[in-house]
mmCIF file of C-alpha atoms in Angstrom:
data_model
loop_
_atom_site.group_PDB
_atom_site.id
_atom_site.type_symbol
_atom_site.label_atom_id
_atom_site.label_comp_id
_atom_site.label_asym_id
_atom_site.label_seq_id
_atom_site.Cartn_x
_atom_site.Cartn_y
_atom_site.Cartn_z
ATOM 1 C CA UNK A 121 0.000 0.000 0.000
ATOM 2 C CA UNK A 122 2.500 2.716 0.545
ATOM 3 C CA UNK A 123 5.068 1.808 -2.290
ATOM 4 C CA UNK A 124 1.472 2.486 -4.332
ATOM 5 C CA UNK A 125 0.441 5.281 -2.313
ATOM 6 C CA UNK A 126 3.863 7.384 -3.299
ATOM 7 C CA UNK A 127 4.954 5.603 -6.755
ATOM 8 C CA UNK A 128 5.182 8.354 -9.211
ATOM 9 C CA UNK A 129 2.519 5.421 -11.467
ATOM 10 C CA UNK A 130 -0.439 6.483 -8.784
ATOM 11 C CA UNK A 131 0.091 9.852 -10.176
ATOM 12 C CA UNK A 132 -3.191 10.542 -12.619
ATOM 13 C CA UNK A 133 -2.710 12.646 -15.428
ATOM 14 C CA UNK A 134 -5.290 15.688 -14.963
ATOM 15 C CA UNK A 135 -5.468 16.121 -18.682
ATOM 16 C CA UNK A 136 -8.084 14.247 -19.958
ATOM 17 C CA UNK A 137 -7.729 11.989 -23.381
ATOM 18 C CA UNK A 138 -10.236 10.221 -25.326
ATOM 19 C CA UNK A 139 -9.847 7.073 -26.944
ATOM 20 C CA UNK A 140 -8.045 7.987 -30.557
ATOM 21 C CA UNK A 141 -5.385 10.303 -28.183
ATOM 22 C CA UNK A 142 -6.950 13.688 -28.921
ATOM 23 C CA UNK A 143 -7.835 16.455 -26.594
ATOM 24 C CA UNK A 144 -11.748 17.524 -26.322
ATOM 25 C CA UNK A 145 -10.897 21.105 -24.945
ATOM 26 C CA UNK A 146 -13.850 23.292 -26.785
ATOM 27 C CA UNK A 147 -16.652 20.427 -27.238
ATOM 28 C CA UNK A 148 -19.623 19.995 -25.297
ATOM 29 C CA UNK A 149 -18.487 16.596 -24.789
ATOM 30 C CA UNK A 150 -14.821 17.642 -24.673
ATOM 31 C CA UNK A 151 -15.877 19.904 -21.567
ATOM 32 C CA UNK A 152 -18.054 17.378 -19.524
ATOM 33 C CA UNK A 153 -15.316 14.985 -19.988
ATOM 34 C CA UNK A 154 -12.781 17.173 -18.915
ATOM 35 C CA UNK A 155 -14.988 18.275 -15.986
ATOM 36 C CA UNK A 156 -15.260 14.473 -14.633
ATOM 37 C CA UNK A 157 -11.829 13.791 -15.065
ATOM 38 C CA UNK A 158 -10.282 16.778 -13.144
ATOM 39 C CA UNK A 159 -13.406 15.503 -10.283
ATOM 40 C CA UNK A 160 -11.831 12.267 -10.282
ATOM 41 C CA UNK A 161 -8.121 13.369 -9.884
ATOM 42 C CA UNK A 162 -9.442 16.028 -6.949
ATOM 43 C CA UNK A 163 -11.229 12.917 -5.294
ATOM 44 C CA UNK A 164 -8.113 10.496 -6.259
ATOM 45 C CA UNK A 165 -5.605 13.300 -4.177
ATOM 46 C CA UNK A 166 -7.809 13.775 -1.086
ATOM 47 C CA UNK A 167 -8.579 9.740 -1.063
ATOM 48 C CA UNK A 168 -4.366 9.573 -0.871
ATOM 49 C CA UNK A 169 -4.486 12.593 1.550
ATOM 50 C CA UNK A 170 -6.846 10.732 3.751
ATOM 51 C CA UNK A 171 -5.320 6.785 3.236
ATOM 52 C CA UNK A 172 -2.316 8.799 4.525
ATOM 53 C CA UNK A 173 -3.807 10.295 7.565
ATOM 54 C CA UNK A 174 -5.592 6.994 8.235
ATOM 55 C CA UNK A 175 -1.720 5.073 8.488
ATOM 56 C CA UNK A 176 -0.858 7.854 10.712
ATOM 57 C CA UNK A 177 -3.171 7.449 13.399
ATOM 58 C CA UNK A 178 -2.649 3.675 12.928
ATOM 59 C CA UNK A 179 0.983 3.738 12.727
ATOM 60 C CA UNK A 180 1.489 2.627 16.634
ATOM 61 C CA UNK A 181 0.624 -1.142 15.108
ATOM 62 C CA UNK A 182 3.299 -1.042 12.414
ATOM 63 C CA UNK A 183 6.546 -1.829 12.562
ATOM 64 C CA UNK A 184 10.081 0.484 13.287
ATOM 65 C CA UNK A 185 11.395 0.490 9.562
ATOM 66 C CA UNK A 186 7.859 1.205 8.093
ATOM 67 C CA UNK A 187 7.310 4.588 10.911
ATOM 68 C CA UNK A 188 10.570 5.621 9.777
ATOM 69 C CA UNK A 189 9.570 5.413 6.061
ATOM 70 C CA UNK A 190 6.521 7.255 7.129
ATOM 71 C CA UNK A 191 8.032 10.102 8.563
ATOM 72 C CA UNK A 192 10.459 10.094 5.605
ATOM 73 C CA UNK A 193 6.825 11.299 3.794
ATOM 74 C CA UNK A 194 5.946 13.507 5.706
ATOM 75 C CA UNK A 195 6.906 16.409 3.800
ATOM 76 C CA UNK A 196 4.843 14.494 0.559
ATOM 77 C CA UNK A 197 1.812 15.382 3.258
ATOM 78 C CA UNK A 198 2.462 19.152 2.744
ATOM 79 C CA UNK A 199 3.295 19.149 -0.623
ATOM 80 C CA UNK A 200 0.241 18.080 -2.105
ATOM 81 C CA UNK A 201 -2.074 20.227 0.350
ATOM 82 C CA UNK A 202 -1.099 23.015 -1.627
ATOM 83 C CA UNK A 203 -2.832 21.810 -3.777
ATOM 84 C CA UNK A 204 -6.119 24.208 -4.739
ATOM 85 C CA UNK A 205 -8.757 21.516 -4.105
ATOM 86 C CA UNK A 206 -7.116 19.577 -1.174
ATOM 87 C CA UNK A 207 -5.994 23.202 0.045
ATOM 88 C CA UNK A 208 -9.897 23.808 -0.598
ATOM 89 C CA UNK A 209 -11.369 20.832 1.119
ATOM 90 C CA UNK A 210 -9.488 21.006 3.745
ATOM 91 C CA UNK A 211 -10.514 24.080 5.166
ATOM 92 C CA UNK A 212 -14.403 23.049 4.013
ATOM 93 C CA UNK A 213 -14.760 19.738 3.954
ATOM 94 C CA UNK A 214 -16.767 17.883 7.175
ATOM 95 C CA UNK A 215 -15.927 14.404 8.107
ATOM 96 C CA UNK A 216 -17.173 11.798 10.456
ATOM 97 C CA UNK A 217 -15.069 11.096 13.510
ATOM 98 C CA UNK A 218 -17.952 9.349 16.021
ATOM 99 C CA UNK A 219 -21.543 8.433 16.102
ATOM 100 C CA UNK A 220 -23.817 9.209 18.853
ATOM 101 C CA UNK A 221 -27.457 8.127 18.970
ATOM 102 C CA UNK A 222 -27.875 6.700 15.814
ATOM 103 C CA UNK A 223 -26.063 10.227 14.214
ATOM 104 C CA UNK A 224 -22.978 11.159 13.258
ATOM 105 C CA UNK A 225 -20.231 13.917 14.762
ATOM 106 C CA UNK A 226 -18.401 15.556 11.625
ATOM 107 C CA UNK A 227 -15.277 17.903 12.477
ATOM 108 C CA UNK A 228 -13.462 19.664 9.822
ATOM 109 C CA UNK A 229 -11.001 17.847 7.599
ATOM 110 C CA UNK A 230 -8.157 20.363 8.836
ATOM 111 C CA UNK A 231 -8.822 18.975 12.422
ATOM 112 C CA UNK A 232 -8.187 15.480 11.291
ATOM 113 C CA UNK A 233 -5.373 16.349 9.176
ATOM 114 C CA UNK A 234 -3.527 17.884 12.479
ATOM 115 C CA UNK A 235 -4.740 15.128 14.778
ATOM 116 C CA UNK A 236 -3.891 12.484 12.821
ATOM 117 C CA UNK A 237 0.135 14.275 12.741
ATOM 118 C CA UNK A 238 -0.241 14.602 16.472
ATOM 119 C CA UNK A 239 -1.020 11.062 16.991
ATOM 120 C CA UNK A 240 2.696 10.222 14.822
ATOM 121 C CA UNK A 241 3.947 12.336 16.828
ATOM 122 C CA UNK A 242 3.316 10.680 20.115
ATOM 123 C CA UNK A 243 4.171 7.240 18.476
ATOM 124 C CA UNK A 244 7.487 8.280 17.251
ATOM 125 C CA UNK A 245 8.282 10.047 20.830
ATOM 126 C CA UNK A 246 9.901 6.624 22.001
ATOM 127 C CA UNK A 247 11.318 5.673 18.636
ATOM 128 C CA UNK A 248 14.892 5.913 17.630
ATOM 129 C CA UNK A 249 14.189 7.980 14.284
ATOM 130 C CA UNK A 250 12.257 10.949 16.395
ATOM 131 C CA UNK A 251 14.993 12.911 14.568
ATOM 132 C CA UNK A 252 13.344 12.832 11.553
ATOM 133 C CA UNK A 253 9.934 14.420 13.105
ATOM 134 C CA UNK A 254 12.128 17.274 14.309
ATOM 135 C CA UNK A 255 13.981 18.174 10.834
ATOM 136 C CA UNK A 256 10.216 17.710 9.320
ATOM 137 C CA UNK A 257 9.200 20.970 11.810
ATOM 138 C CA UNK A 258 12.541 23.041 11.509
ATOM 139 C CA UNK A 259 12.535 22.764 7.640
ATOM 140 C CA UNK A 260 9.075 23.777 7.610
ATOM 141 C CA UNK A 261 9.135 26.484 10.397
ATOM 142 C CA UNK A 262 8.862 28.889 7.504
ATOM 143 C CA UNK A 263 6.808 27.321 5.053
ATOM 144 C CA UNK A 264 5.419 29.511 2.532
ATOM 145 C CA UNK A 265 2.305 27.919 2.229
ATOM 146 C CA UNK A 266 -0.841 29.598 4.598
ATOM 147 C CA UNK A 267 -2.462 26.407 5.480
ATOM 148 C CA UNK A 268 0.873 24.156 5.609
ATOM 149 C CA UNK A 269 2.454 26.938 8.104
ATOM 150 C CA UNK A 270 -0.786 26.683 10.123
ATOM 151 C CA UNK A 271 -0.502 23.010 10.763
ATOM 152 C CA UNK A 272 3.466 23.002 11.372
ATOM 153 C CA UNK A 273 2.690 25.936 13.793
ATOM 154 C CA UNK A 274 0.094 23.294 15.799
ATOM 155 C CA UNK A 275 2.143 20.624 15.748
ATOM 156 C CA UNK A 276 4.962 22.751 17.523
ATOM 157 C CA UNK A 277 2.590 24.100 20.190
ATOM 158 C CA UNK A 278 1.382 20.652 20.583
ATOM 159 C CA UNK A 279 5.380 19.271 21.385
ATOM 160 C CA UNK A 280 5.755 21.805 23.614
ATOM 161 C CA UNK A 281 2.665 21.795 25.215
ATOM 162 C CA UNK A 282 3.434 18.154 26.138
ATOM 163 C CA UNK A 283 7.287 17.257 25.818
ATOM 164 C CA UNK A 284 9.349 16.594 28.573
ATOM 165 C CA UNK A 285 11.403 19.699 29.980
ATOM 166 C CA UNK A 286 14.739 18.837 28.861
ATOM 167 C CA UNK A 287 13.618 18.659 24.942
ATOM 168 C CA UNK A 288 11.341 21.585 25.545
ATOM 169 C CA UNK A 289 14.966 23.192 26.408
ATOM 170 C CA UNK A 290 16.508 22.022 23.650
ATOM 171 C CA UNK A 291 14.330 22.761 21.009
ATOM 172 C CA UNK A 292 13.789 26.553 22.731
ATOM 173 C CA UNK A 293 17.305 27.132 22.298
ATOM 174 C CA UNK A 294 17.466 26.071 18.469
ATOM 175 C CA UNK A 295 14.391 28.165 17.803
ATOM 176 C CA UNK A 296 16.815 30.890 18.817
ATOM 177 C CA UNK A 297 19.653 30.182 17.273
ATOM 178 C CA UNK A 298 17.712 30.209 14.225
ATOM 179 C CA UNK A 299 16.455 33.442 15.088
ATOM 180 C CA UNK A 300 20.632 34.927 15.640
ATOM 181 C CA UNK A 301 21.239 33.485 11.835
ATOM 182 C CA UNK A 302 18.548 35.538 10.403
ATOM 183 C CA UNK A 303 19.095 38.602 12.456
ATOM 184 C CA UNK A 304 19.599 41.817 9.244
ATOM 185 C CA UNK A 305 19.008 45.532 10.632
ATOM 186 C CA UNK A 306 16.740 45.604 6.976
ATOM 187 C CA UNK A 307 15.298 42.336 8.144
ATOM 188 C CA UNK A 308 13.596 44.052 11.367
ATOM 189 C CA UNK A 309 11.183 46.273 9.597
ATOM 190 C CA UNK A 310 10.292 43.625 7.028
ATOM 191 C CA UNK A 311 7.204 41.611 7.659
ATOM 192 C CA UNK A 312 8.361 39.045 5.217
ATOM 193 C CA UNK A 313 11.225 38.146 6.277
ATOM 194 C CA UNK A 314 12.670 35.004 7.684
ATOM 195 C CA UNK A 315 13.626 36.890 10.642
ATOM 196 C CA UNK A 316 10.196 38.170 11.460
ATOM 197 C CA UNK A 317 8.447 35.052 10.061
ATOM 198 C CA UNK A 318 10.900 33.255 12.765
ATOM 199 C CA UNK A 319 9.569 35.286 15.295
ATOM 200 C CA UNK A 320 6.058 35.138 15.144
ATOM 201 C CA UNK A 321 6.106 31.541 14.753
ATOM 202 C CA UNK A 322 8.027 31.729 18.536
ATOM 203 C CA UNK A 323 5.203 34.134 19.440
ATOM 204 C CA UNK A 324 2.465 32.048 18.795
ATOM 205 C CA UNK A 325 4.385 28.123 20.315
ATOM 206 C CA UNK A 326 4.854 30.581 23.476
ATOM 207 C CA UNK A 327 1.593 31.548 23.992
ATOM 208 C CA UNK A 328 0.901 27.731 24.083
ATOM 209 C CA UNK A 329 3.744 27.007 26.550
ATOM 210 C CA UNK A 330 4.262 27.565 30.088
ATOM 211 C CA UNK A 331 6.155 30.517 32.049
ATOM 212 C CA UNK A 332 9.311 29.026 32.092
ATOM 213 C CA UNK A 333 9.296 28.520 28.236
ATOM 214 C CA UNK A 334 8.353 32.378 27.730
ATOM 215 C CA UNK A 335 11.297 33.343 30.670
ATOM 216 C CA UNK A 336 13.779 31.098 28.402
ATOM 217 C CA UNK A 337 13.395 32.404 24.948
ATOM 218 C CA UNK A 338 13.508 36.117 26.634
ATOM 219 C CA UNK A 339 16.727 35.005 28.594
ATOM 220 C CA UNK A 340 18.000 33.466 25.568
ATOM 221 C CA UNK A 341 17.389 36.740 23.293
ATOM 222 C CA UNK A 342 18.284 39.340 25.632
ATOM 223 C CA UNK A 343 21.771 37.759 27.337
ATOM 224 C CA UNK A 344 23.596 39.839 25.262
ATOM 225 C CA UNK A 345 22.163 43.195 26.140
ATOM 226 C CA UNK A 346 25.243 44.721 24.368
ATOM 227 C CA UNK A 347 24.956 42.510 21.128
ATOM 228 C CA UNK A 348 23.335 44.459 18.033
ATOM 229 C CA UNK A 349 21.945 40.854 16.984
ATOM 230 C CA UNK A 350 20.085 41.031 20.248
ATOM 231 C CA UNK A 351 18.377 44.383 20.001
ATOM 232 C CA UNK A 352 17.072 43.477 16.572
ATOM 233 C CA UNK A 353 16.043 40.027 17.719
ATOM 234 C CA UNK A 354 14.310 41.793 20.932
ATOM 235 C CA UNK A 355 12.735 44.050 18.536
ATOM 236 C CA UNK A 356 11.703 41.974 16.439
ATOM 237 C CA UNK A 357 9.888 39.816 18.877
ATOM 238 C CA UNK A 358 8.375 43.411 20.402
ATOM 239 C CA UNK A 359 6.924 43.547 16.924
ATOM 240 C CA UNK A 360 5.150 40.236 16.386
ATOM 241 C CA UNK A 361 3.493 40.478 19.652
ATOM 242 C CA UNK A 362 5.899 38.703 22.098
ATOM 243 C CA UNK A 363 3.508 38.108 25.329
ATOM 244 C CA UNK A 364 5.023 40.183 27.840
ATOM 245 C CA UNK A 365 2.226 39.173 30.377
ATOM 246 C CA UNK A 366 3.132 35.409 30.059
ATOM 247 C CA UNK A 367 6.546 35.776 31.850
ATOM 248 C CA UNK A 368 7.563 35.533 35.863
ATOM 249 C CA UNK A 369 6.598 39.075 37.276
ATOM 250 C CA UNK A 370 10.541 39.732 37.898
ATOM 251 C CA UNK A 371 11.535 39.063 33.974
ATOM 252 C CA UNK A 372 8.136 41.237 33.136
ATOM 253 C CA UNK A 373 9.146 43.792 34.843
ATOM 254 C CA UNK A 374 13.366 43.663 33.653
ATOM 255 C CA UNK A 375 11.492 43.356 30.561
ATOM 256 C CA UNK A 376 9.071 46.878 30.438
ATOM 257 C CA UNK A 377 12.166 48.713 32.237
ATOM 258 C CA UNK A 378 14.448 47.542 29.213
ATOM 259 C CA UNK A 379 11.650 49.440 26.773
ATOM 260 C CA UNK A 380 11.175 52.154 28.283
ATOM 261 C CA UNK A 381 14.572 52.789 29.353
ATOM 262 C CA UNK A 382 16.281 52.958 25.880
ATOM 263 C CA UNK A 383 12.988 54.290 24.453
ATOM 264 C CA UNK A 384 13.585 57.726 26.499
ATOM 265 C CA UNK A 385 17.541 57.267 26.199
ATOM 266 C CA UNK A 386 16.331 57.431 22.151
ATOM 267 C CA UNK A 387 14.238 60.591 22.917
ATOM 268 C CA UNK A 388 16.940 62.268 25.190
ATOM 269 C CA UNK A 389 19.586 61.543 22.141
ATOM 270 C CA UNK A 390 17.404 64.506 19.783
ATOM 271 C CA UNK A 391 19.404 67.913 19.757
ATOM 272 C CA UNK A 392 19.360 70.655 17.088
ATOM 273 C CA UNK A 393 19.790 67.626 15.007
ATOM 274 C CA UNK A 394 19.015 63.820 14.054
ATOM 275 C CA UNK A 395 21.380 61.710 15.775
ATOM 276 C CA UNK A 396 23.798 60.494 13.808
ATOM 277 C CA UNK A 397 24.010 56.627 13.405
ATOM 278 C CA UNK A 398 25.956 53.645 11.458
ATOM 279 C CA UNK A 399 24.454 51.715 8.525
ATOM 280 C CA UNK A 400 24.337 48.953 11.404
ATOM 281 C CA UNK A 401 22.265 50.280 13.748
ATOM 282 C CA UNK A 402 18.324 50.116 13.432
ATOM 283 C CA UNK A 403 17.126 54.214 14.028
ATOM 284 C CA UNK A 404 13.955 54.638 15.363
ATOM 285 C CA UNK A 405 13.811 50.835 16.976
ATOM 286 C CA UNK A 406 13.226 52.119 20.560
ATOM 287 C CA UNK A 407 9.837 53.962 19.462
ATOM 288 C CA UNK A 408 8.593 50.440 17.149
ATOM 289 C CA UNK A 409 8.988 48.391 20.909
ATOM 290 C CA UNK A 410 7.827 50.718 22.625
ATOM 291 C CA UNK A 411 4.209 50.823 20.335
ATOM 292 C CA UNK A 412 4.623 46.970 19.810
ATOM 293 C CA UNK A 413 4.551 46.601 23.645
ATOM 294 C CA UNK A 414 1.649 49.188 24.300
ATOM 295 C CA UNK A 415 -0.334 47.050 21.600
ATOM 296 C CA UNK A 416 0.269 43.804 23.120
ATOM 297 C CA UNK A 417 -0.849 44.963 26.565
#
């Protein structure tokens, strides 16, 4: 079943072809053919999208080599959701998960789609290959894709959420790390960039976690109070709506001193002229974290 399920053969062609090999694109007949077909191939990819999610949730029965295979194809998961009519049905589709009193409980298809990941997830906890669940999320930490960043984005919250301490640790500080190698003084002001993408993803898995995460990845960022890469990372953080309130009441506070501290040393600097500043330094950053901060209060 699964060296069918990803054989490039259980492909289907979404241009349609009648018997003697010749397209039908401008005949009535040519356009209800055509019409079938592309239903078939949009039914063939979710009925692979959901034989997929059905091995996942079932994978705790199968054996070590196969789960690593699995998560191998992981990535084939998001690849074809971007799809337009799996992207489509699964933000619209409902599907049954239970019956009660003689009726059935639907939940959207996105639900099952992230529970069905979840449930891997716990499986491969206590397997060798977990590595390869935790590339699968790093690569992915900045998919492109709306929908495919959405469900990477759960899945983190959901490790976090219920990972022992030590990994929580670990994978806190390479979230970071991550965020030092993207770290640009033009990459601060840019919504798109990897830097900010970086940190809202850390935004949102921290909102999910518990104090001790949030104190981490503001000790982590702000060790350095000297380092440039730190003030834009800070920043940057400021900007996506880093929850201040979530921290321990003494790193809350070291934290809203720190604003408004080099906000008024910013305001002090004015003269009879604009400061002066190096193409390295971010101008104006003080007054963005300062109005990120109000905003997320």
């Amino acid at each position: 079943v699964l060296n069918w399920l990803f054989s490039d053969e259980s492909n289907l062609n979404p241009v349609p072809r009648v018997s003697n090999g010749e397209n039908l694109p401008y005949t009535v007949d040519g356009i209800h053919f055509s019409s079938c077909a592309a239903m078939a191939v949009q039914t063939f990819f979710l009925g692979r999208v959901n034989l997929f999610l059905e091995l996942l949730k079932s994978s705790a029965d199968l054996e070590d080599d196969v789960k690593f295979w699995m998560a191998r194809k992981l990535q084939w998961l998001l690849d074809i959701l971007v799809d337009e009519h799996v992207y489509a049905a699964s933000l619209t589709l409902q599907v049954p998960v239970s019956r009660k009193n003689q009726e059935f409980i639907y939940q959207p298809f996105f639900h099952t789609i992230v529970n069905s990941l979840e449930t891997f997830m716990v499986v491969m906890s206590s397997n060798p290959v977990w590595g390869e669940i935790e590339s699968f999320l790093l690569e992915n930490l900045l998919h492109p894709h709306i929908l495919c960043w959405e469900i990477v984005t759960e899945l983190w919250c959901f490790l976090l959420r219920h990972a022992e301490t030590s990994l929580v640790r670990d994978i806190i500080d390479k979230l970071c790390a991550l965020l030092g190698y993207t770290a640009f003084p033009e990459a601060v002001f840019s919504p798109g960039s990897a830097l900010r993408k970086i940190a809202r993803s850390i935004c949102l898995i921290v909102t999910c976690c518990s104090q001790a995460v949030a104190d981490q990845v503001y000790d982590a960022v702000t060790g350095d109070n000297k380092s440039q890469d730190s003030s834009m990372i800070y920043t940057a953080l400021l900007m996506e709506g880093f929850p201040l309130t979530i921290l321990s009441q003494r790193t809350r506070s070291t934290a809203k001193a720190r604003v408004l501290t080099e906000y008024f040393c910013f305001v002090e600097s004015f003269g009879s002229e604009l400061p002066k500043t190096s193409g390295f330094e971010i101008y104006g950053a003080p007054v963005d974290a300062l109005s990120a901060t109000l905003l997320s209060q």
